[in-house]
Amino acid sequence: MDERGYVRLVLERGCQFCDNPRIRKVYWPFQFRSCQACLIQNIRSESTIIEHYGFPKELLECLPYFYRASGFEVEKIYYYKNIRELFSEYESILDTNKPIWIKQKQRDCELFMEDVIAREDAESEELNLKRQEREELIQSRALIIEQNINQMRNEKDHEGVQYQKKYLKECPSYLKARIQPRPFTHRSWKILKGKMKREYTDIVRRYRLQQEWMEAKARGFPRR
């Protein structure tokens, strides 16, 4: 696969077996994107290949793989299509040339796996960077919202009572808004503030009813 193919593999979406449009996971040893269901259909473990297919173990060293946990063990996983193609090519080689052919294939696989590791490391680094940027954006957003809420405490609700921070922080819209990984603008605050005002009224009413119920319970409920 050339560099353009690698770029398309990363930037495009969709399982390359069932066309599930949301899949972005790339399995670098096999050079495809796949959903979990299709992956399972197209892979075989090392033990299965040797025990059930009678595949020569030395040929497995010619194939790219990844590791997968299975119970308390970790096993190598191979792409079934690669197995078939390699074995077909192996069968076409003269017996006298097979040892040299195998050595060359093993060396090619080693070089390929070095490239796989490099690409997986680069992908991991990119994901870590995106995760860090996302966390920083959320923290920045939460800080701006907190500053706006502190200013909102100086305002009064529809009953003429100053907003209380403990009730403002229970508003569902606030809880949702503070963890979204998007920039927080003046317009964002205007929309959020309107939602919080409506929710605030319900929250205060709920606490007031709870308080009245507790007070009535403390006095003893009137007998019927």
mmCIF file of C-alpha atoms in Angstrom:
data_model
loop_
_atom_site.group_PDB
_atom_site.id
_atom_site.type_symbol
_atom_site.label_atom_id
_atom_site.label_comp_id
_atom_site.label_asym_id
_atom_site.label_seq_id
_atom_site.Cartn_x
_atom_site.Cartn_y
_atom_site.Cartn_z
ATOM 1 C CA MET A 1 0.000 0.000 0.000
ATOM 2 C CA ASP A 2 1.388 3.405 -0.968
ATOM 3 C CA GLU A 3 1.221 6.535 1.172
ATOM 4 C CA ARG A 4 -1.954 7.722 -0.539
ATOM 5 C CA GLY A 5 -3.603 4.433 0.367
ATOM 6 C CA TYR A 6 -2.587 4.888 3.984
ATOM 7 C CA VAL A 7 -4.030 8.399 4.035
ATOM 8 C CA ARG A 8 -7.353 7.169 2.639
ATOM 9 C CA LEU A 9 -7.392 4.350 5.167
ATOM 10 C CA VAL A 10 -7.114 6.855 8.022
ATOM 11 C CA LEU A 11 -9.298 9.690 6.740
ATOM 12 C CA GLU A 12 -12.182 7.751 5.246
ATOM 13 C CA ARG A 13 -14.846 6.009 7.297
ATOM 14 C CA GLY A 14 -16.774 2.778 7.011
ATOM 15 C CA CYS A 15 -16.203 -0.917 7.495
ATOM 16 C CA GLN A 16 -14.615 -2.266 4.321
ATOM 17 C CA PHE A 17 -16.567 -5.510 4.582
ATOM 18 C CA CYS A 18 -20.138 -4.508 5.462
ATOM 19 C CA ASP A 19 -20.037 -0.742 4.720
ATOM 20 C CA ASN A 20 -21.037 0.217 8.266
ATOM 21 C CA PRO A 21 -20.548 3.991 7.783
ATOM 22 C CA ARG A 22 -19.393 4.900 11.301
ATOM 23 C CA ILE A 23 -16.317 2.678 11.557
ATOM 24 C CA ARG A 24 -12.905 4.368 11.806
ATOM 25 C CA LYS A 25 -10.867 1.645 13.486
ATOM 26 C CA VAL A 26 -7.879 0.666 11.349
ATOM 27 C CA TYR A 27 -6.204 -2.716 11.823
ATOM 28 C CA TRP A 28 -2.769 -1.816 10.580
ATOM 29 C CA PRO A 29 -1.326 -5.357 10.276
ATOM 30 C CA PHE A 30 -4.111 -6.168 7.794
ATOM 31 C CA GLN A 31 -4.489 -2.716 6.240
ATOM 32 C CA PHE A 32 -8.255 -2.457 6.529
ATOM 33 C CA ARG A 33 -10.993 -0.760 8.523
ATOM 34 C CA SER A 34 -13.470 -3.138 10.103
ATOM 35 C CA CYS A 35 -16.315 -3.354 12.554
ATOM 36 C CA GLN A 36 -15.960 -5.916 15.317
ATOM 37 C CA ALA A 37 -18.413 -8.380 13.780
ATOM 38 C CA CYS A 38 -16.645 -8.467 10.409
ATOM 39 C CA LEU A 39 -13.245 -8.638 12.048
ATOM 40 C CA ILE A 40 -14.206 -11.809 13.911
ATOM 41 C CA GLN A 41 -15.403 -13.394 10.661
ATOM 42 C CA ASN A 42 -12.133 -12.654 8.864
ATOM 43 C CA ILE A 43 -9.481 -13.570 11.415
ATOM 44 C CA ARG A 44 -8.051 -16.805 12.784
ATOM 45 C CA SER A 45 -5.890 -17.466 15.820
ATOM 46 C CA GLU A 46 -2.470 -19.077 15.557
ATOM 47 C CA SER A 47 -3.612 -22.218 17.379
ATOM 48 C CA THR A 48 -6.645 -22.608 15.085
ATOM 49 C CA ILE A 49 -4.538 -22.222 11.946
ATOM 50 C CA ILE A 50 -2.024 -24.839 13.043
ATOM 51 C CA GLU A 51 -4.418 -27.355 14.600
ATOM 52 C CA HIS A 52 -7.378 -27.171 12.211
ATOM 53 C CA TYR A 53 -5.828 -26.115 8.915
ATOM 54 C CA GLY A 54 -2.499 -27.907 9.168
ATOM 55 C CA PHE A 55 -0.716 -24.707 8.189
ATOM 56 C CA PRO A 56 3.106 -24.934 8.469
ATOM 57 C CA LYS A 57 4.193 -22.903 11.490
ATOM 58 C CA GLU A 58 7.208 -21.469 9.674
ATOM 59 C CA LEU A 59 4.818 -19.877 7.171
ATOM 60 C CA LEU A 60 3.046 -17.987 9.934
ATOM 61 C CA GLU A 61 6.268 -16.059 10.445
ATOM 62 C CA CYS A 62 5.712 -14.703 6.946
ATOM 63 C CA LEU A 63 2.369 -13.116 7.867
ATOM 64 C CA PRO A 64 1.497 -9.870 9.716
ATOM 65 C CA TYR A 65 -0.488 -10.272 12.926
ATOM 66 C CA PHE A 66 -1.711 -8.607 16.071
ATOM 67 C CA TYR A 67 -2.031 -9.873 19.632
ATOM 68 C CA ARG A 68 -5.368 -10.515 21.324
ATOM 69 C CA ALA A 69 -6.126 -11.621 24.861
ATOM 70 C CA SER A 70 -7.940 -14.953 25.097
ATOM 71 C CA GLY A 71 -8.799 -15.890 28.672
ATOM 72 C CA PHE A 72 -5.535 -15.851 30.591
ATOM 73 C CA GLU A 73 -3.439 -16.107 27.441
ATOM 74 C CA VAL A 74 -2.399 -13.805 24.628
ATOM 75 C CA GLU A 75 -2.447 -15.213 21.107
ATOM 76 C CA LYS A 76 -1.455 -14.063 17.664
ATOM 77 C CA ILE A 77 -4.265 -13.255 15.249
ATOM 78 C CA TYR A 78 -4.010 -13.451 11.456
ATOM 79 C CA TYR A 79 -6.105 -12.310 8.489
ATOM 80 C CA TYR A 80 -7.621 -15.391 6.835
ATOM 81 C CA LYS A 81 -7.331 -13.956 3.317
ATOM 82 C CA ASN A 82 -3.579 -13.474 3.823
ATOM 83 C CA ILE A 83 -3.292 -17.099 4.942
ATOM 84 C CA ARG A 84 -4.997 -18.438 1.821
ATOM 85 C CA GLU A 85 -2.991 -16.245 -0.530
ATOM 86 C CA LEU A 86 0.330 -17.055 1.102
ATOM 87 C CA PHE A 87 -0.330 -20.792 1.118
ATOM 88 C CA SER A 88 -1.368 -20.702 -2.533
ATOM 89 C CA GLU A 89 1.866 -18.933 -3.417
ATOM 90 C CA TYR A 90 3.842 -21.370 -1.257
ATOM 91 C CA GLU A 91 2.357 -24.341 -3.108
ATOM 92 C CA SER A 92 3.437 -22.874 -6.448
ATOM 93 C CA ILE A 93 7.099 -22.673 -5.398
ATOM 94 C CA LEU A 94 9.453 -25.535 -6.237
ATOM 95 C CA ASP A 95 10.441 -27.527 -3.168
ATOM 96 C CA THR A 96 14.104 -26.710 -3.698
ATOM 97 C CA ASN A 97 13.342 -22.975 -3.669
ATOM 98 C CA LYS A 98 10.966 -22.956 -0.706
ATOM 99 C CA PRO A 99 13.582 -22.423 2.065
ATOM 100 C CA ILE A 100 14.942 -19.293 0.344
ATOM 101 C CA TRP A 101 11.435 -18.093 -0.479
ATOM 102 C CA ILE A 102 10.354 -18.495 3.161
ATOM 103 C CA LYS A 103 13.391 -16.611 4.474
ATOM 104 C CA GLN A 104 12.671 -13.721 2.131
ATOM 105 C CA LYS A 105 8.987 -13.651 3.093
ATOM 106 C CA GLN A 106 9.887 -13.661 6.773
ATOM 107 C CA ARG A 107 12.258 -10.737 6.257
ATOM 108 C CA ASP A 108 9.605 -8.822 4.295
ATOM 109 C CA CYS A 109 7.138 -9.461 7.121
ATOM 110 C CA GLU A 110 9.601 -8.193 9.724
ATOM 111 C CA LEU A 111 10.032 -4.946 7.810
ATOM 112 C CA PHE A 112 6.284 -4.642 7.332
ATOM 113 C CA MET A 113 5.621 -5.164 11.062
ATOM 114 C CA GLU A 114 8.179 -2.478 11.892
ATOM 115 C CA ASP A 115 6.138 -0.108 9.750
ATOM 116 C CA VAL A 116 2.932 -1.304 11.442
ATOM 117 C CA ILE A 117 4.365 -0.544 14.887
ATOM 118 C CA ALA A 118 5.470 2.907 13.738
ATOM 119 C CA ARG A 119 1.994 3.693 12.379
ATOM 120 C CA GLU A 120 0.267 2.364 15.500
ATOM 121 C CA ASP A 121 2.559 4.511 17.666
ATOM 122 C CA ALA A 122 1.808 7.562 15.520
ATOM 123 C CA GLU A 123 -1.931 6.860 15.732
ATOM 124 C CA SER A 124 -1.711 6.438 19.506
ATOM 125 C CA GLU A 125 0.223 9.695 19.835
ATOM 126 C CA GLU A 126 -2.348 11.515 17.710
ATOM 127 C CA LEU A 127 -5.213 10.112 19.783
ATOM 128 C CA ASN A 128 -3.481 11.164 23.000
ATOM 129 C CA LEU A 129 -2.988 14.656 21.593
ATOM 130 C CA LYS A 130 -6.655 14.895 20.584
ATOM 131 C CA ARG A 131 -7.693 13.634 24.008
ATOM 132 C CA GLN A 132 -5.525 16.255 25.684
ATOM 133 C CA GLU A 133 -6.923 19.024 23.470
ATOM 134 C CA ARG A 134 -10.446 17.831 24.256
ATOM 135 C CA GLU A 135 -9.807 17.878 28.003
ATOM 136 C CA GLU A 136 -8.261 21.342 27.823
ATOM 137 C CA LEU A 137 -11.254 22.614 25.842
ATOM 138 C CA ILE A 138 -13.672 21.155 28.408
ATOM 139 C CA GLN A 139 -11.716 22.706 31.284
ATOM 140 C CA SER A 140 -11.665 26.092 29.562
ATOM 141 C CA ARG A 141 -15.402 25.863 28.856
ATOM 142 C CA ALA A 142 -16.186 24.871 32.451
ATOM 143 C CA LEU A 143 -14.151 27.804 33.771
ATOM 144 C CA ILE A 144 -15.997 30.322 31.579
ATOM 145 C CA ILE A 145 -19.374 28.892 32.611
ATOM 146 C CA GLU A 146 -18.330 29.073 36.277
ATOM 147 C CA GLN A 147 -17.419 32.754 35.869
ATOM 148 C CA ASN A 148 -20.788 33.500 34.270
ATOM 149 C CA ILE A 149 -22.626 31.683 37.051
ATOM 150 C CA ASN A 150 -20.786 33.722 39.660
ATOM 151 C CA GLN A 151 -22.034 36.867 37.921
ATOM 152 C CA MET A 152 -25.550 35.437 37.656
ATOM 153 C CA ARG A 153 -25.673 35.150 41.464
ATOM 154 C CA ASN A 154 -25.980 38.935 41.589
ATOM 155 C CA GLU A 155 -29.216 38.768 39.607
ATOM 156 C CA LYS A 156 -32.679 37.943 40.941
ATOM 157 C CA ASP A 157 -35.177 35.306 39.906
ATOM 158 C CA HIS A 158 -38.842 35.919 39.046
ATOM 159 C CA GLU A 159 -39.678 36.108 42.768
ATOM 160 C CA GLY A 160 -37.125 38.837 43.372
ATOM 161 C CA VAL A 161 -34.720 36.526 45.213
ATOM 162 C CA GLN A 162 -31.051 36.317 44.300
ATOM 163 C CA TYR A 163 -30.006 33.194 42.444
ATOM 164 C CA GLN A 164 -28.308 30.609 44.630
ATOM 165 C CA LYS A 165 -25.276 28.894 43.218
ATOM 166 C CA LYS A 166 -26.080 25.488 44.700
ATOM 167 C CA TYR A 167 -29.380 25.403 42.808
ATOM 168 C CA LEU A 168 -27.862 26.783 39.605
ATOM 169 C CA LYS A 169 -25.349 23.941 39.609
ATOM 170 C CA GLU A 170 -28.132 21.383 39.710
ATOM 171 C CA CYS A 171 -29.637 22.582 36.453
ATOM 172 C CA PRO A 172 -29.480 19.760 33.870
ATOM 173 C CA SER A 173 -28.473 22.169 31.111
ATOM 174 C CA TYR A 174 -25.505 23.341 33.212
ATOM 175 C CA LEU A 175 -24.354 19.800 33.946
ATOM 176 C CA LYS A 176 -24.528 18.941 30.245
ATOM 177 C CA ALA A 177 -22.959 22.171 28.968
ATOM 178 C CA ARG A 178 -19.859 22.086 31.171
ATOM 179 C CA ILE A 179 -18.591 18.771 29.762
ATOM 180 C CA GLN A 180 -19.095 19.465 26.053
ATOM 181 C CA PRO A 181 -15.815 19.727 24.084
ATOM 182 C CA ARG A 182 -16.793 22.892 22.201
ATOM 183 C CA PRO A 183 -15.801 26.561 22.521
ATOM 184 C CA PHE A 184 -18.109 28.571 24.785
ATOM 185 C CA THR A 185 -19.202 31.876 23.270
ATOM 186 C CA HIS A 186 -21.352 34.792 24.411
ATOM 187 C CA ARG A 187 -24.231 33.328 22.399
ATOM 188 C CA SER A 188 -23.668 29.958 24.086
ATOM 189 C CA TRP A 189 -24.055 31.597 27.497
ATOM 190 C CA LYS A 190 -27.184 33.475 26.414
ATOM 191 C CA ILE A 191 -28.846 30.198 25.375
ATOM 192 C CA LEU A 192 -27.636 28.316 28.450
ATOM 193 C CA LYS A 193 -28.734 31.061 30.800
ATOM 194 C CA GLY A 194 -32.282 31.002 29.418
ATOM 195 C CA LYS A 195 -32.486 27.232 29.958
ATOM 196 C CA MET A 196 -31.048 27.472 33.461
ATOM 197 C CA LYS A 197 -33.554 30.120 34.489
ATOM 198 C CA ARG A 198 -36.438 27.832 33.559
ATOM 199 C CA GLU A 199 -34.871 24.826 35.269
ATOM 200 C CA TYR A 200 -33.935 26.863 38.317
ATOM 201 C CA THR A 201 -37.581 27.635 39.044
ATOM 202 C CA ASP A 202 -38.465 23.924 39.076
ATOM 203 C CA ILE A 203 -35.472 23.050 41.252
ATOM 204 C CA VAL A 204 -36.282 25.716 43.836
ATOM 205 C CA ARG A 205 -39.923 24.593 43.863
ATOM 206 C CA ARG A 206 -38.855 20.978 44.435
ATOM 207 C CA TYR A 207 -36.577 21.902 47.327
ATOM 208 C CA ARG A 208 -39.278 24.080 48.822
ATOM 209 C CA LEU A 209 -41.792 21.214 48.745
ATOM 210 C CA GLN A 210 -39.209 18.882 50.296
ATOM 211 C CA GLN A 211 -38.552 21.405 53.043
ATOM 212 C CA GLU A 212 -42.271 21.821 53.742
ATOM 213 C CA TRP A 213 -42.666 18.045 53.871
ATOM 214 C CA MET A 214 -39.767 17.691 56.315
ATOM 215 C CA GLU A 215 -41.161 20.434 58.540
ATOM 216 C CA ALA A 216 -44.616 18.838 58.498
ATOM 217 C CA LYS A 217 -43.070 15.486 59.364
ATOM 218 C CA ALA A 218 -41.142 17.025 62.262
ATOM 219 C CA ARG A 219 -44.339 18.550 63.660
ATOM 220 C CA GLY A 220 -46.251 15.339 63.159
ATOM 221 C CA PHE A 221 -48.713 14.898 60.345
ATOM 222 C CA PRO A 222 -52.305 15.815 61.256
ATOM 223 C CA ARG A 223 -54.518 12.795 61.880
ATOM 224 C CA ARG A 224 -57.372 12.171 59.541
#
